[in-house]
Structures are given as structure tokens and as C-alpha cells.
XYZ file of C-alpha atoms in Angstrom:
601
model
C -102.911 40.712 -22.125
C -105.023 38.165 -20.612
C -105.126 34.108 -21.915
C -107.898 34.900 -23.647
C -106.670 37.667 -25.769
C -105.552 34.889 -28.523
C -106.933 37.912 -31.465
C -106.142 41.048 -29.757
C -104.352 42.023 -33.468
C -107.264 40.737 -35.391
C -110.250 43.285 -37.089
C -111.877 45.075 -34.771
C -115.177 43.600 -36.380
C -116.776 40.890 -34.079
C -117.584 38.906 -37.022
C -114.164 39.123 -38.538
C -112.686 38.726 -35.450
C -114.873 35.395 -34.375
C -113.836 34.300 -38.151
C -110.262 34.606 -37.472
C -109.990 33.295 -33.952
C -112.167 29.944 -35.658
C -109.439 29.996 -38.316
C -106.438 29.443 -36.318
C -108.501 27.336 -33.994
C -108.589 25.212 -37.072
C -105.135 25.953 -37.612
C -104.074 24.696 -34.249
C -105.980 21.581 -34.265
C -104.339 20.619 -37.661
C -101.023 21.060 -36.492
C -100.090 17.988 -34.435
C -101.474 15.923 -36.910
C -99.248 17.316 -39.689
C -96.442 17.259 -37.417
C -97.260 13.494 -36.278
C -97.702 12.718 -40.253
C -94.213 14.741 -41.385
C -92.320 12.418 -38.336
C -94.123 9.114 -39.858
C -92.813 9.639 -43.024
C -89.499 9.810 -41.526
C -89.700 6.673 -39.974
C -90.958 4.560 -42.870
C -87.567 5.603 -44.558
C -85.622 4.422 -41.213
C -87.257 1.015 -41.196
C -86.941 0.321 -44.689
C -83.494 1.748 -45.510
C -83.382 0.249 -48.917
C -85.891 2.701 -50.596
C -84.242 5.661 -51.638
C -83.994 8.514 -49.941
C -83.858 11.967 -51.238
C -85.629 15.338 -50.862
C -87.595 14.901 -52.986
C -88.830 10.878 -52.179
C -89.569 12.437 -48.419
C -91.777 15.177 -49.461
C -93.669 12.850 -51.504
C -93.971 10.750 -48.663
C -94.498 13.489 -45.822
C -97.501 14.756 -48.666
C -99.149 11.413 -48.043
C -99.276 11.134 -44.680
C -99.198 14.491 -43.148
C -102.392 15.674 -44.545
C -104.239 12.308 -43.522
C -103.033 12.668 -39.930
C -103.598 16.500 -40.149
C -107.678 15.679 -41.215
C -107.500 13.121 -38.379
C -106.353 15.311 -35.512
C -109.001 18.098 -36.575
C -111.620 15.358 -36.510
C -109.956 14.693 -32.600
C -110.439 18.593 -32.089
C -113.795 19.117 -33.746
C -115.570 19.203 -29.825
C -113.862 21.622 -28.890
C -113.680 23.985 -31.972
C -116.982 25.769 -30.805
C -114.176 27.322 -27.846
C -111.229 28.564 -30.058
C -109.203 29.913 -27.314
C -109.136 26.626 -25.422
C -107.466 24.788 -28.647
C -105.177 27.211 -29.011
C -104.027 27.091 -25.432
C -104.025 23.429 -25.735
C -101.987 23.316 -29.134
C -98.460 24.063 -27.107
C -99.322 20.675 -24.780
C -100.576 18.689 -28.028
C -97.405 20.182 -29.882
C -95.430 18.628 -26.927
C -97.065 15.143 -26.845
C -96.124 14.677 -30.801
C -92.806 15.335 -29.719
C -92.453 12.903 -26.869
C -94.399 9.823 -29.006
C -91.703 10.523 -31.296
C -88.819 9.977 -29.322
C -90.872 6.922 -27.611
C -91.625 5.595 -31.664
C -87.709 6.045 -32.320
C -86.074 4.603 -29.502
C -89.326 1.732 -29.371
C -88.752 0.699 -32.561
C -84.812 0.715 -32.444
C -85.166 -2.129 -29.634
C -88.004 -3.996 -31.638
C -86.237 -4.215 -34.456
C -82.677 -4.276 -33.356
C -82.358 -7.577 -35.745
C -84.025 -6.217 -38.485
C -82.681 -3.020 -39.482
C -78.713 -2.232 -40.205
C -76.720 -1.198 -36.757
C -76.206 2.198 -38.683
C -79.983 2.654 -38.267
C -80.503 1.698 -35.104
C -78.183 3.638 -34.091
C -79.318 6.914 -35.335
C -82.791 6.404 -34.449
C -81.482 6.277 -30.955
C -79.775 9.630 -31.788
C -83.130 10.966 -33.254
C -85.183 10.365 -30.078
C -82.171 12.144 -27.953
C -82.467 15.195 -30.042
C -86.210 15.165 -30.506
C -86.454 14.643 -26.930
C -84.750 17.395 -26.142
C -87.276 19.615 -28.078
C -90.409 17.696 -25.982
C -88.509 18.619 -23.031
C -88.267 22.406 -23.886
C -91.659 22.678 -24.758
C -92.854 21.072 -21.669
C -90.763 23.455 -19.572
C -92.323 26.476 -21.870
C -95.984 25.397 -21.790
C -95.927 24.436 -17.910
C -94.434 27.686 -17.202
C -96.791 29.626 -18.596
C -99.789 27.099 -17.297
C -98.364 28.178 -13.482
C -97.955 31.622 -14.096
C -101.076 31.925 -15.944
C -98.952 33.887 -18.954
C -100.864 34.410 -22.285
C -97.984 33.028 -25.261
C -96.574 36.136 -26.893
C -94.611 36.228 -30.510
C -91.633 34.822 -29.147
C -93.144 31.674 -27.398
C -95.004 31.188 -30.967
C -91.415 31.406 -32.297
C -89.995 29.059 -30.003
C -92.836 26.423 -30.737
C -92.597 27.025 -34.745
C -88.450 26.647 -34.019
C -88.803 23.201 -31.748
C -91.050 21.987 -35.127
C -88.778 22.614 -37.442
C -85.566 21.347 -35.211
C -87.342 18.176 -34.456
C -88.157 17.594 -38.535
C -84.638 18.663 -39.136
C -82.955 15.921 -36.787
C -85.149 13.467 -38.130
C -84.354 13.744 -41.565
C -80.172 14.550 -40.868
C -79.792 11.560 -38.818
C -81.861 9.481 -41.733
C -80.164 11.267 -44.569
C -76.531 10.549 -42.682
C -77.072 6.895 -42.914
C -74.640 5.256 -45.733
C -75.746 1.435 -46.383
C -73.057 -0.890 -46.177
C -71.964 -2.257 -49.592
C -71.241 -5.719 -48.842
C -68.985 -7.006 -51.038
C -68.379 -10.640 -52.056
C -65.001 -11.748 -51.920
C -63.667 -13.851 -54.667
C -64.353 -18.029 -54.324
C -62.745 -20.179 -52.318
C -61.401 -23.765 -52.677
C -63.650 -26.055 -50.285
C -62.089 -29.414 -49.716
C -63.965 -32.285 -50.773
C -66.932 -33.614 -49.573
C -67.596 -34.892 -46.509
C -68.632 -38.301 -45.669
C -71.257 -36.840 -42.711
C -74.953 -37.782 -43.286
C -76.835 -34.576 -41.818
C -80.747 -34.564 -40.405
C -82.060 -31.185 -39.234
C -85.394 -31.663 -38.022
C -87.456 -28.213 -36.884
C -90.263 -28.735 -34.634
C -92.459 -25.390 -34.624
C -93.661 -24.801 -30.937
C -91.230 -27.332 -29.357
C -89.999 -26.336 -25.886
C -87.596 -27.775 -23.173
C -90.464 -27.115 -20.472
C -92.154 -29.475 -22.177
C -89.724 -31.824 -23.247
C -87.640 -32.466 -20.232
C -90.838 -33.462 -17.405
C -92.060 -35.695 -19.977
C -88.392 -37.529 -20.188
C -88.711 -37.284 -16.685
C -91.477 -39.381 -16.581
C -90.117 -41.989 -19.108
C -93.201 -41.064 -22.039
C -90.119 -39.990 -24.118
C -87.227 -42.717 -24.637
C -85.307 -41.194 -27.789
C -85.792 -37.642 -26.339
C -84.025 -39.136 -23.478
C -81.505 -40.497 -25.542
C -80.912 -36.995 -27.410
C -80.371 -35.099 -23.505
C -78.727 -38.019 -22.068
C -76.216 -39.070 -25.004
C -76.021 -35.717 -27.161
C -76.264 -32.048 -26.566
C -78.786 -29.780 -25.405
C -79.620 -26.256 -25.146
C -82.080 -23.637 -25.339
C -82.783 -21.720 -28.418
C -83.237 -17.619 -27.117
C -85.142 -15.957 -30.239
C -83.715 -12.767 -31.569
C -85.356 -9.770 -33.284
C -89.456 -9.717 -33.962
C -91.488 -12.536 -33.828
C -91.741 -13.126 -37.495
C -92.006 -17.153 -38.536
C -90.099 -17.063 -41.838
C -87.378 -14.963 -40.508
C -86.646 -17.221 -37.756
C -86.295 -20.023 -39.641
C -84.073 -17.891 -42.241
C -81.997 -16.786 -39.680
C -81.428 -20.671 -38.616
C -80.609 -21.768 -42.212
C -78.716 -18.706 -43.040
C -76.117 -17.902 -39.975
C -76.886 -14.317 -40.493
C -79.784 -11.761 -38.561
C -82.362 -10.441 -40.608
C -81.198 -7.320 -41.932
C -78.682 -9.412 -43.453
C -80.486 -12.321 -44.650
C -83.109 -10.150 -45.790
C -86.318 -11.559 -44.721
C -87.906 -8.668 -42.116
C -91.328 -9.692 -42.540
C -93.988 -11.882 -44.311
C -95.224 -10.207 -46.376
C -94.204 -7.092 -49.034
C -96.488 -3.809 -48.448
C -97.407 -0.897 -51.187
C -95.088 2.636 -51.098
C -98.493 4.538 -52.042
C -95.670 7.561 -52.394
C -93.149 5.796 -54.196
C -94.737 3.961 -57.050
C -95.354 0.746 -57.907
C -91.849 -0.277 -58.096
C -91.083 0.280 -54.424
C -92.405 -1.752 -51.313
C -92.736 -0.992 -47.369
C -90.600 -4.429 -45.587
C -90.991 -3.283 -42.222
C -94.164 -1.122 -40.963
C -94.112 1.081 -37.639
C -96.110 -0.482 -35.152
C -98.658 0.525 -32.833
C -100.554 2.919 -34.576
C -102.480 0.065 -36.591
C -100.619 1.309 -39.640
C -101.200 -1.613 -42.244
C -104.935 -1.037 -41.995
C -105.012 2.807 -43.457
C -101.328 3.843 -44.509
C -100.822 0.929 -47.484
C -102.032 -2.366 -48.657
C -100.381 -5.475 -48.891
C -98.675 -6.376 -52.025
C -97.885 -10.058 -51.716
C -96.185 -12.829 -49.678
C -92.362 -12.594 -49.507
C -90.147 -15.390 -50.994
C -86.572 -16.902 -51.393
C -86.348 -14.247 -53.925
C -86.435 -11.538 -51.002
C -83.091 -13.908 -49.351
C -79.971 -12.010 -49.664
C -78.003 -14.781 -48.538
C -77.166 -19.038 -49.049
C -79.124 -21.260 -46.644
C -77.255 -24.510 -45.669
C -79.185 -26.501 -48.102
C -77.983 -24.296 -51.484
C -74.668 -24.480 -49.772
C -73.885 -27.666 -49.651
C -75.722 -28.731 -52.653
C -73.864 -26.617 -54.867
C -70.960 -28.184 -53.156
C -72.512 -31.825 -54.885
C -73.423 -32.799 -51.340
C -77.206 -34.253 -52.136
C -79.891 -32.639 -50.213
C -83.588 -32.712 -49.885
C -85.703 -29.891 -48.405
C -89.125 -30.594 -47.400
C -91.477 -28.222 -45.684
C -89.076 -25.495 -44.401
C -90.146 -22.116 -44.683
C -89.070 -19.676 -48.003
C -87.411 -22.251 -50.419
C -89.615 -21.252 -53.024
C -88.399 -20.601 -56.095
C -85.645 -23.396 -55.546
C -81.679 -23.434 -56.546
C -81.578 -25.908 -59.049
C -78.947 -27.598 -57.603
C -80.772 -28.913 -54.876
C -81.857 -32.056 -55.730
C -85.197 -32.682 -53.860
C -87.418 -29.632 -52.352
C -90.958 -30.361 -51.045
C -91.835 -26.570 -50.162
C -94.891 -25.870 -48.292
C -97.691 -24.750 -50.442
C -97.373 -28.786 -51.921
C -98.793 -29.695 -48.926
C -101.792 -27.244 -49.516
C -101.906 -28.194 -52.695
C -100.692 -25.257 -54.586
C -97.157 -25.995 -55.000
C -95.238 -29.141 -56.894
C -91.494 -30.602 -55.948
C -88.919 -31.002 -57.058
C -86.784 -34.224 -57.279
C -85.506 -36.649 -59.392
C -87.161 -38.086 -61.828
C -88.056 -41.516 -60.812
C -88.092 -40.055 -56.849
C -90.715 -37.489 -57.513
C -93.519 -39.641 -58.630
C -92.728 -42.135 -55.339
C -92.949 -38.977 -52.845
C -96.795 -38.148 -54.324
C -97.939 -41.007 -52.953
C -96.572 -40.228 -49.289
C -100.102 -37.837 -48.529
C -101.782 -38.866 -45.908
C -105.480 -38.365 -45.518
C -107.501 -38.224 -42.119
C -109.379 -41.408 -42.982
C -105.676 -42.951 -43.745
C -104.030 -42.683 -40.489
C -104.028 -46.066 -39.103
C -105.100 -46.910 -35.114
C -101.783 -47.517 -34.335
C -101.187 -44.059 -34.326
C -104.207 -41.959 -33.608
C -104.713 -44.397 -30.037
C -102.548 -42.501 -28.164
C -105.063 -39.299 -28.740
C -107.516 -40.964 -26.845
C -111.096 -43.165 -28.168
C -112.587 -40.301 -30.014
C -109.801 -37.793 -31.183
C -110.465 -34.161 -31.732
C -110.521 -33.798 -35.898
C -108.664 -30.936 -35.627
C -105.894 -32.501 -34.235
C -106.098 -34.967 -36.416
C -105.829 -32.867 -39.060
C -102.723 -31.353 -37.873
C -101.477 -34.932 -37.071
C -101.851 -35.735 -41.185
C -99.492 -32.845 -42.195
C -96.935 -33.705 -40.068
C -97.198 -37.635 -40.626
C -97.386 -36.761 -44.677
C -93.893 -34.792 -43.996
C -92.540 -37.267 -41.793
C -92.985 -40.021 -44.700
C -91.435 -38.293 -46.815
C -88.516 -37.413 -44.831
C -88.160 -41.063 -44.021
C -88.537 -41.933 -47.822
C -85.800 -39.359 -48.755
C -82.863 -41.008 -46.589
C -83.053 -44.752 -48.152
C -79.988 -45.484 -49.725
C -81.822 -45.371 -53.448
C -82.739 -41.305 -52.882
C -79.014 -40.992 -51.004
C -79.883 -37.304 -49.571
C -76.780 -36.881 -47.584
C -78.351 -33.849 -45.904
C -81.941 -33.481 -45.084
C -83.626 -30.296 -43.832
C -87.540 -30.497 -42.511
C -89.796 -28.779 -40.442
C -93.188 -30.065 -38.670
C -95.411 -27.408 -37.937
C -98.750 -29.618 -36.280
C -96.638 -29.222 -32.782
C -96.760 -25.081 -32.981
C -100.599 -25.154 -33.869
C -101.857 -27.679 -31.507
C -99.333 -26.094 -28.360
C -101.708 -22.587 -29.367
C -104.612 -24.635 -28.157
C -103.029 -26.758 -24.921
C -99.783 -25.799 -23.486
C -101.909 -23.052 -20.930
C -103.294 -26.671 -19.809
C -100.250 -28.357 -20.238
C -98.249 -26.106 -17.796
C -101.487 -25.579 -15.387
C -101.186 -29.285 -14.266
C -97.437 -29.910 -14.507
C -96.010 -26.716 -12.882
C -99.024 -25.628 -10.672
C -101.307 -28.701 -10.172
C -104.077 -27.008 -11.732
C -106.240 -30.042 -12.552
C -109.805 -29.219 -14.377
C -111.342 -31.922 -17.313
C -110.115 -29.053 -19.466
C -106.607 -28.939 -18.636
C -106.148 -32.689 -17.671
C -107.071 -32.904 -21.379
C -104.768 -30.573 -22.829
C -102.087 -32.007 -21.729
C -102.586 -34.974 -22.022
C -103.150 -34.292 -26.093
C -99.839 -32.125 -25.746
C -98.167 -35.375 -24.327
C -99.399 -37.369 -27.041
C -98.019 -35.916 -29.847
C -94.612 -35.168 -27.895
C -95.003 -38.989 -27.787
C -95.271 -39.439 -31.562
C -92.518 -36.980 -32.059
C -90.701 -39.011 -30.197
C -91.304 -42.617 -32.153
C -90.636 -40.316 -35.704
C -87.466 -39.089 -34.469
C -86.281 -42.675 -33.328
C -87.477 -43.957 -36.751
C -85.506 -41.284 -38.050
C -82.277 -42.242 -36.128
C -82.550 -45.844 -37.326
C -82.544 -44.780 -40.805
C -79.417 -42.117 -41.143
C -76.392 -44.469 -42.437
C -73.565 -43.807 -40.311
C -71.442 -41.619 -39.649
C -74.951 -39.307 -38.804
C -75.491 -36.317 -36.716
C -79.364 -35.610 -35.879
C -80.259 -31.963 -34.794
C -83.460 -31.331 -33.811
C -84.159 -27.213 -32.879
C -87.342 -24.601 -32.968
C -86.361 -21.242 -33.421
C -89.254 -20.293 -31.008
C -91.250 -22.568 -28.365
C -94.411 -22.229 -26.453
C -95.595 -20.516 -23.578
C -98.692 -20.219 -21.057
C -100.504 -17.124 -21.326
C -99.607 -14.417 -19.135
C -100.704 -11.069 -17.814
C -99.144 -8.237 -20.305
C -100.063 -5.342 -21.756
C -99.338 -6.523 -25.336
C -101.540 -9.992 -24.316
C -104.712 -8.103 -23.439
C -105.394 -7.536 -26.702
C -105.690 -11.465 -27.696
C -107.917 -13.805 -26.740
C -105.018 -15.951 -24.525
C -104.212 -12.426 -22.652
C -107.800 -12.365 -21.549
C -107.656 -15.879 -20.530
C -104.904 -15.385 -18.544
C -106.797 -11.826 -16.794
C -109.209 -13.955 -15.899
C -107.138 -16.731 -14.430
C -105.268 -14.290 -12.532
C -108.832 -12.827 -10.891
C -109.701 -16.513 -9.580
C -111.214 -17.709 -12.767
C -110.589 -20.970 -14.575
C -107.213 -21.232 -15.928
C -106.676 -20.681 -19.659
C -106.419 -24.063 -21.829
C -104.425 -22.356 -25.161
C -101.132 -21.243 -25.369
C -98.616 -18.346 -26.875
C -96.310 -19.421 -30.040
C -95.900 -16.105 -30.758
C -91.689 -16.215 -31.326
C -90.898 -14.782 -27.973
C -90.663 -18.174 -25.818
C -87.266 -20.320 -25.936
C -86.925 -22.987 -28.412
C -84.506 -26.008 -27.857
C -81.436 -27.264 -30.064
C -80.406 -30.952 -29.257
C -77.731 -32.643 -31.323
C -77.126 -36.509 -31.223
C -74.090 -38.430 -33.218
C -70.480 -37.845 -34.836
C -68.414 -35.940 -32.268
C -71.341 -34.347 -30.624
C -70.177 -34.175 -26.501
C -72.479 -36.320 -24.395
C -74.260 -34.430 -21.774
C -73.857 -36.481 -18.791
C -76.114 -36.160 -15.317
C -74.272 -32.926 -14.097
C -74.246 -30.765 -17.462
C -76.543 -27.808 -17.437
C -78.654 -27.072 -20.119
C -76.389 -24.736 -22.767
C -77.734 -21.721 -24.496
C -77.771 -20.899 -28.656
C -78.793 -18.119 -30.982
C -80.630 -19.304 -34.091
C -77.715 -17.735 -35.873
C -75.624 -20.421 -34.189
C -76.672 -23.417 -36.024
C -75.429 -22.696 -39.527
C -72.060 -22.195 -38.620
C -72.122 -25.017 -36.254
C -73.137 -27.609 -38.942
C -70.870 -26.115 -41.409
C -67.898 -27.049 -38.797
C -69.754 -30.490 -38.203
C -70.135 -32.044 -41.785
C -66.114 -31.226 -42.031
C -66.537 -27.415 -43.828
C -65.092 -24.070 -43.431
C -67.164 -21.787 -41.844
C -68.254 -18.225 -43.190
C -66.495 -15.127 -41.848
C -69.765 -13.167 -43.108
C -71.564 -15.430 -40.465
C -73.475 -13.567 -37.651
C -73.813 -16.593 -35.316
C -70.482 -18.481 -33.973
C -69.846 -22.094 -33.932
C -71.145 -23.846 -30.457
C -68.130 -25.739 -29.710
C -69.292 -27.215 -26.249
C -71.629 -28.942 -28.807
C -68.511 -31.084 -29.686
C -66.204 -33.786 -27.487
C -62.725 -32.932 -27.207
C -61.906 -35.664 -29.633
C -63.382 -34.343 -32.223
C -62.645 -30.629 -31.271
C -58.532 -31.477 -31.756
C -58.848 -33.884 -34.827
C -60.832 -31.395 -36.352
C -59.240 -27.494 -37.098
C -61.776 -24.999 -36.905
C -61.135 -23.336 -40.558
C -62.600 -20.580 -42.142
C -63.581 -18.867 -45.811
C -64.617 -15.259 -46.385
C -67.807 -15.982 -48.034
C -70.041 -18.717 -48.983
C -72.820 -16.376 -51.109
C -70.181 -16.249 -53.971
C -70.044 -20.179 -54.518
C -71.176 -20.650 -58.477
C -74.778 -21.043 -59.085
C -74.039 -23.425 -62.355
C -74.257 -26.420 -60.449
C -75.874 -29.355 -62.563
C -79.408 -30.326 -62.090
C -81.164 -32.840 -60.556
C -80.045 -36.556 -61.960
């Protein structure tokens, strides 16, 4: 029996026997899609394990998505239908290749999202891609044998291929069906001792970087950021799990990763399979999946939080605290007493403060014909609007984070974030590094960093202004969960504008101006004031975990810190001093502190 004797039990008819051989052509070419769709459905239910999971809910799913795929792969075949014989020879190689993406899709996104998703997941999608490997492998061996020895596939290599099918669909769904959430339960409350006397500033700069930061202190353009290395603490924030804005930031104010805290993504997408009652949180990646396999629903919000941020926490211990600008505080706990969230500063939101506060913080918004000379000169004679419009946010926050710490508001604990740094570092810090690490001087780069410079410089004067205004005893923090980078040569770069750039560069053309603020670069945490261990000349730079900071400023404003915390308290933050008059205490839980706490006065 020859290769090309694929109907040698079909009709002896030629036209019934050209009919059937077109059939399973057809047949054939349909197959790795189906297979490709049934493994897809699989995986949505491993990166969202909170929809429910049941025979039933995966053939719904596998319904969806198999036939699409299965249309699309014919539609990949169709040029070759008009030779039957050479898609079915080709469907034991095709059959293979689904296998192998499959194991690269499980073990690639068990290392993309190894924040995201429980450890019971990640785990057994690193089980699933062994298994289904070993099926690839088989059928690699099988179709390469019979390639070499030019061997036509009788019943039994059908078999085996029908058998590797099934065995890779069956691992998929045991090792997803074996998964058993983690219930976790709150303990009961705990006493917390009083309140502590600490007044608390966390400042987030978006985008901010110590490659940027410390050659500008070198050069003197940045006296309180010299202050913060010089007299406080410094280290470099290293971001963990996918670059997602909003659950960076959560993971800061929360102590815990994202599969904890909740917040995966930005944004809620439609379980076309499910109903409307169930929504996609994570969505595989790579195969451009958001733009034919659902539809977005909506923007996630502090509804979507599983767990306290610092701010709930210590307001609903009566410390007062004000909010302004950070990411997901929408809809607020009632207890804190003054949020600013960020669609008020698009004009779609309102705060929420006292009464006699909230009508003085309205009047904080700066407009781009309000900013004075004083501090648009540094820009240059003819500043980029743009920039200035970025430069209006962030002054517009800044007042009111200013406002907020007078001793009539009495925030004890302020939380804000500044986000013009981030946007304008996506247009200069490629121009920025170019002339301070390589020399690269062009017009275009001398003026991107010098722009960069400049608003590091007006950083600098808010967070002085800042430090002036904190009563004492104070602790300042300034972090980013994520900083900025130059462009650089990368497969996952090409695809934007700044990975082109960079191509370019590389080949001997100009060197790119814009930068990456994608989440992947390392942010900075420096701490200035009560008990916080001065750096000194010799000190290297120390190293933190977003999940670090909650727990630290729990132990720094006097608290116990959560045993449900992810991160762990950075104790080289902290003299000695302070470190032995100071017991490092803990309480099972903070999520379980009452929610009755009395509204804003």
C-alpha cells in the first residue's frame, strides 16, 4: 500500500471515491483546529479559576471555540484541498504542532502569570504541558518515522493519533478539574492598640526610576532627592507578575499578589459560553484573543479587591486619611475621610471629604493658562503643550495633597500618585539614557532629556514642599511600582513603535527619543523620617517587592502586621534604635476589621 492509497477501502466508483477522499481531506483539515479550540477552552478555565467548572460549563465552552478554530484551520487548508492525499499526510504533523503549542501555551502562561493565578494552578498547568508534551513527542516520533521510511499510516497509526487526542484533552481537563480553590478564611478580630502618633506620606511617582534619579543627584539638579538617598533609605522596586497598572499599585497598597488581592487585569471580559453573569479576568495571550473570542464588559473597580488597602485599614482604625489619585479606590469605604479618585480629575468622578474640606479642594484645578512662569521656566521659552498638559494634572494633585496635610484637614496618612512622570518618560527617557549612559547627543535627544530633567526637577521642589509640611514625627515614602526604560531590541518590542525605534538604532540609525513604561523596568522605594536607617556613602542600593511596602508601613506607623500578608517587612529600612524599641508584632488578619466605622465629620 503505497502513501497515496489514503481510499484503497472506499467505492470502487471514481466519483465516489474522489468524493470520499475530498471528505476526509476536509475532515483532516478541520481537525487541528477543533483540537486547538477543545485545548483553548481548557485554558480559559485555568486562568480564570473562579468560574465554575463542570462537564457540562466545558462543553459549552469547548462548543464555542472549537468550531470557530475548526472553520479557521479549513480556511488555512483550503489551497491545498484540490490534493487530498497531501492534507491527509500532513494532518499527523499539524496534529503534532497543536500538541506542542499546547504545552508551550501551558507552561508560557504559568510563568506569565505566576502572580496572577493561585499556586494550585500554576502548578498543574506545568503538569498539563508535561503530559501533553509527552503526546507531541510520540506523535513526532510516529509521523517522522513513517516520513523516513516512506510508510503509508495504517488503522493502528490512525488509532494511535485518535488515542494521543483524546489523552491530551483528558490531561487537560483532570489536571483543571483536580484543582480545589483555597477557602480563605477570616479569622476572628483582633484588638489593635491605639493609634499611633506617626504622620504617614506615600507619594507614587508612575515611571520614576533610580537610573534616572541618582545621575541627576549626582549632578546636584536634585537637592531633596539627595536628601531622601543620603539621609533615608533606598532601594529598587523589582515588579512582579504582568505588567498590568492597577494591579501594581494594588499589590503596593494591599501586601498581597494578585491572585489574592484580586485585581488580574483592567478590565472585565464577556463568558460568551457562560452567560451574562460570568466574566473572563485573565485572557490567553498571543493568539490576539480579545479581538474575536469575547468583548469587553467594563473597567474593573475596588469592587473586584478581595482585600484592605492601607488606606481602609487604618481609617477604620480612626487614623484620618486622604486618598487622592491612586488607582481603584472607587467606590470608596466610607470611613475614609477624604478620596480624590481619578476620574475627578477627568471630570467624571466627585470626592469625597468633609464637608467644609470638599468645597476648598474644587478650587485646587489647575488649568494650562494657570500655571504660573515660575514653574513652566524650567521647560524651556516655548514649552511643548503636551507636557504642559501633563504638568497641570500632576500640579492639580500636588495642591491638593499639600492642602490635605494643614493642620485644619489633619489627614494623618496621605496616599497619592502622579502619573505626568510615566507619560512624559514614554516620550524621552530613549533620549534621556542616549546622552547620559552613551553620549549620544542629537537636538532630539539633548531635548529629551533635558525635559525629563525638568520635571525630575519639579518633583523634586513638590516633594521638599511636601517634607516641610508633614508635622512631626513624619515618615515620607516615595515608590513606583514600575519605572522606565530605553527601548531595546526584543521580540515582544518589534511589534511597537519604540521596538522599531530601537531596530533601527541598532542598524546605525538615529537613536530612539521615547521610552518603555510598560511594568517590566525597576521602580524605586525611598523612605525619609521616624526610625528610617540613614544610608550613608558606602550602603548599596537595597532591593523590595511591591508586596513589601504594606507590611513595612504597617510596622512603621506602630501596627501589627498581617500574617495573610504576601510581602515581608523591610527591616534594613529601619535604624537599630528603632528596630529594638519597637517589637515586630503580628495579627492574623486585617480584612475582618468592622466596616461600621463612622463617616466623614
Amino acid at each position: 500500500m503505497s502513501e497515496s492509497a489514503e481510499g484503497a477501502h472506499a467505492p470502487t466508483a471514481p466519483s465516489q471515491s474522489a468524493a470520499t477522499l475530498r471528505r476526509r481531506a476536509i475532515a483532516a483539515a478541520v481537525a487541528p483546529g477543533v483540537l486547538a479550540g477543545i485545548h483553548l477552552a481548557n485554558l480559559l478555565f485555568f486562568l480564570n479559576p473562579h468560574l465554575p467548572f463542570s462537564p457540562r460549563t466545558l462543553a459549552a465552552t469547548m462548543a464555542l471555540y472549537a468550531p470557530a478554530l475548526g472553520l479557521f484551520s479549513l480556511l488555512l487548508h483550503a489551497p491545498w484541498l484540490r490534493q487530498p492525499t497531501r492534507v491527509l499526510r500532513a494532518l499527523p504533523w499539524t496534529l503534532t504542532l497543536v500538541l506542542a503549542l499546547t504545552v508551550v501555551a501551558a507552561w508560557g502562561h504559568a510563568a506569565l502569570y505566576a502572580y496572577d493565578l493561585p499556586p494550585g494552578i500554576n502548578r498543574r498547568l506545568l503538569r498539563l504541558g508535561v503530559w501533553v508534551g509527552i503526546t507531541a513527542v510520540v506523535g513526532f516520533y510516529t509521523a517522522l518515522l513513517h516520513r523516513a521510511r516512506r510508510r503509508p499510516y495504517g488503522i493502528r497509526s490512525r488509532v494511535l493519533y485518535t488515542a494521543l487526542a483524546l489523552a491530551s484533552i483528558y490531561a487537560a481537563f483532570e489536571r483543571r478539574e483536580a484543582f480545589d480553590p483555597t477557602a480563605w478564611a477570616l479569622p476572628r478580630a483582633t484588638t489593635i492598640p491605639e493609634r499611633p502618633p506617626l504622620h504617614l506620606a506615600v507619594v507614587g511617582l508612575e515611571g520614576a526610576s533610580l537610573d534616572a534619579v541618582l545621575p541627576l543627584v549626582e549632578e546636584g539638579r536634585l537637592p531633596f532627592f539627595a536628601r531622601l538617598r543620603d539621609d533615608g533609605w533606598t532601594a529598587r522596586m523589582q515588579p512582579q507578575g504582568a505588567p498590568v497598572r492597577a494591579a501594581r499599585w494594588t499589590s503596593i497598597a494591599t501586601g498581597k499578589h494578585p491572585f489574592r488581592h484580586g485585581i488580574v487585569g483592567a478590565r472585565r471580559w464577556a463568558a460568551p459560553s457562560l452567560g451574562p453573569d460570568q466574566h473572563l479576568l485573565l485572557l490567553p495571550r498571543g493568539l490576539g484573543f480579545r479581538w474575536w473570542g469575547t468583548w469587553p464588559l467594563g473597567a474593573v473597580d475596588a469592587r473586584d479587591r478581595r482585600a484592605l488597602p492601607l488606606w481602609t485599614i487604618l481609617s477604620r482604625l480612626n487614623l484620618p486619611t486622604a486618598v487622592i489619585g491612586w488607582p481603584l479606590i472607587t467606590p470608596t469605604d466610607p470611613a475614609v475621610r477624604t478620596v480624590v479618585p481619578e476620574p475627578f480629575f477627568e471630570g467624571a468622578g466627585d470626592l469625597q471629604a468633609p464637608t467644609g474640606v470638599a468645597e476648598r479642594l474644587r478650587l485646587y484645578r489647575r488649568r494650562l493658562d494657570e500655571i504660573g512662569h515660575e514653574a513652566t521656566a524650567r521647560f524651556g521659552r516655548h514649552p511643548d503643550p503636551q507636557v504642559l498638559s501633563w504638568l497641570a494634572l500632576d500640579l492639580w494633585r500636588e495642591s491638593l495633597a499639600l492642602s490635605v496635610v494643614e493642620p485644619d484637614v489633619d489627614a494623618q496618612a496621605l496616599f497619592v500618585t502622579l502619573p505626568g512622570l510615566a507619560s512624559l518618560s514614554a516620550e524621552t527617557y530613549g533620549g534621556f539614557a542616549a546622552v547620559r549612559d552613551s553620549g549620544t547627543r542629537t537636538p532630539a535627544t539633548e531635548r529629551a532629556a533635558q525635559l525629563l530633567s525638568a520635571y525630575y526637577e519639579h518633583l523634586d521642589d513638590f516633594l521638599a514642599r511636601l517634607w516641610e509640611r508633614l508635622p512631626p514625627p513624619r515618615l515620607l515614602v516615595v515608590t513606583s511600582a514600575s519605572g522606565a526604560g530605553a527601548p531595546a531590541v526584543h521580540p515582544r518590542t518589534l511589534t511597537t513603535r519604540a521596538g522599531w525605534r530601537a531596530l533601527r538604532a541598532r542598524l546605525g540609525g538615529p537613536p530612539p527619543v521615547g521610552g518603555t513604561v510598560d511594568g517590566r523596568a525597576d521602580g524605586l522605594l525611598m523612605m525619609l523620617g521616624e526610625g528610617v536607617r540613614a544610608r550613608g556613602e558606602e550602603a548599596a542600593v537595597g532591593r523590595a517587592h511591591p508586596v513589601d511596602l504594606a507590611p513595612t508601613l504597617l510596622y512603621a506607623v506602630g501596627l501589627p502586621v498581617a500574617n495573610d500578608a504576601d510581602g515581608d517587612v523591610l527591616t534594613d529600612a529601619f535604624d537599630e534604635a528603632f528596630l529594638a524599641r519597637r517589637a515586630l508584632t503580628f495579627v492574623p488578619s486585617y480584612d475582618v476589621l468592622d466596616a461600621g466605622a463612622p463617616p466623614p465629620r
